[in-house]
Short mmCIF file of C-alpha atoms in Angstrom, two decimals:
data_model
loop_
_atom_site.label_atom_id
_atom_site.label_comp_id
_atom_site.label_asym_id
_atom_site.label_seq_id
_atom_site.Cartn_x
_atom_site.Cartn_y
_atom_site.Cartn_z
CA UNK A 6 142.69 108.59 84.45
CA UNK A 7 139.64 110.84 84.40
CA UNK A 8 138.64 109.59 80.99
CA UNK A 9 138.68 105.99 82.34
CA UNK A 10 136.54 107.00 85.29
CA UNK A 11 134.16 108.71 82.98
CA UNK A 12 133.85 105.55 80.90
CA UNK A 13 133.23 103.49 84.01
CA UNK A 14 130.63 105.97 85.10
CA UNK A 15 128.76 105.77 81.86
CA UNK A 16 128.80 102.00 81.94
CA UNK A 17 127.53 102.05 85.49
CA UNK A 18 124.75 104.53 84.62
CA UNK A 19 123.55 102.45 81.63
CA UNK A 20 123.56 99.31 83.87
CA UNK A 21 121.46 101.14 86.42
CA UNK A 22 119.16 102.40 83.70
CA UNK A 23 118.64 98.85 82.42
CA UNK A 24 117.90 97.64 85.94
CA UNK A 25 115.29 100.39 86.47
CA UNK A 26 113.77 99.69 83.08
CA UNK A 27 113.39 96.03 83.90
CA UNK A 28 111.88 96.80 87.27
CA UNK A 29 109.42 99.23 85.61
CA UNK A 30 108.62 96.71 82.94
CA UNK A 31 107.94 93.87 85.38
CA UNK A 32 105.81 96.09 87.57
CA UNK A 33 103.56 97.17 84.71
CA UNK A 34 103.17 93.60 83.44
CA UNK A 35 101.79 92.23 86.67
#
């Protein structure tokens, strides 16, 4: 169970990172 949660957490963190990266990228472009 814990391992499954950990996996979900990693996926969630990477998604958040991608979102932040896109936001940063779009803000620097304009």
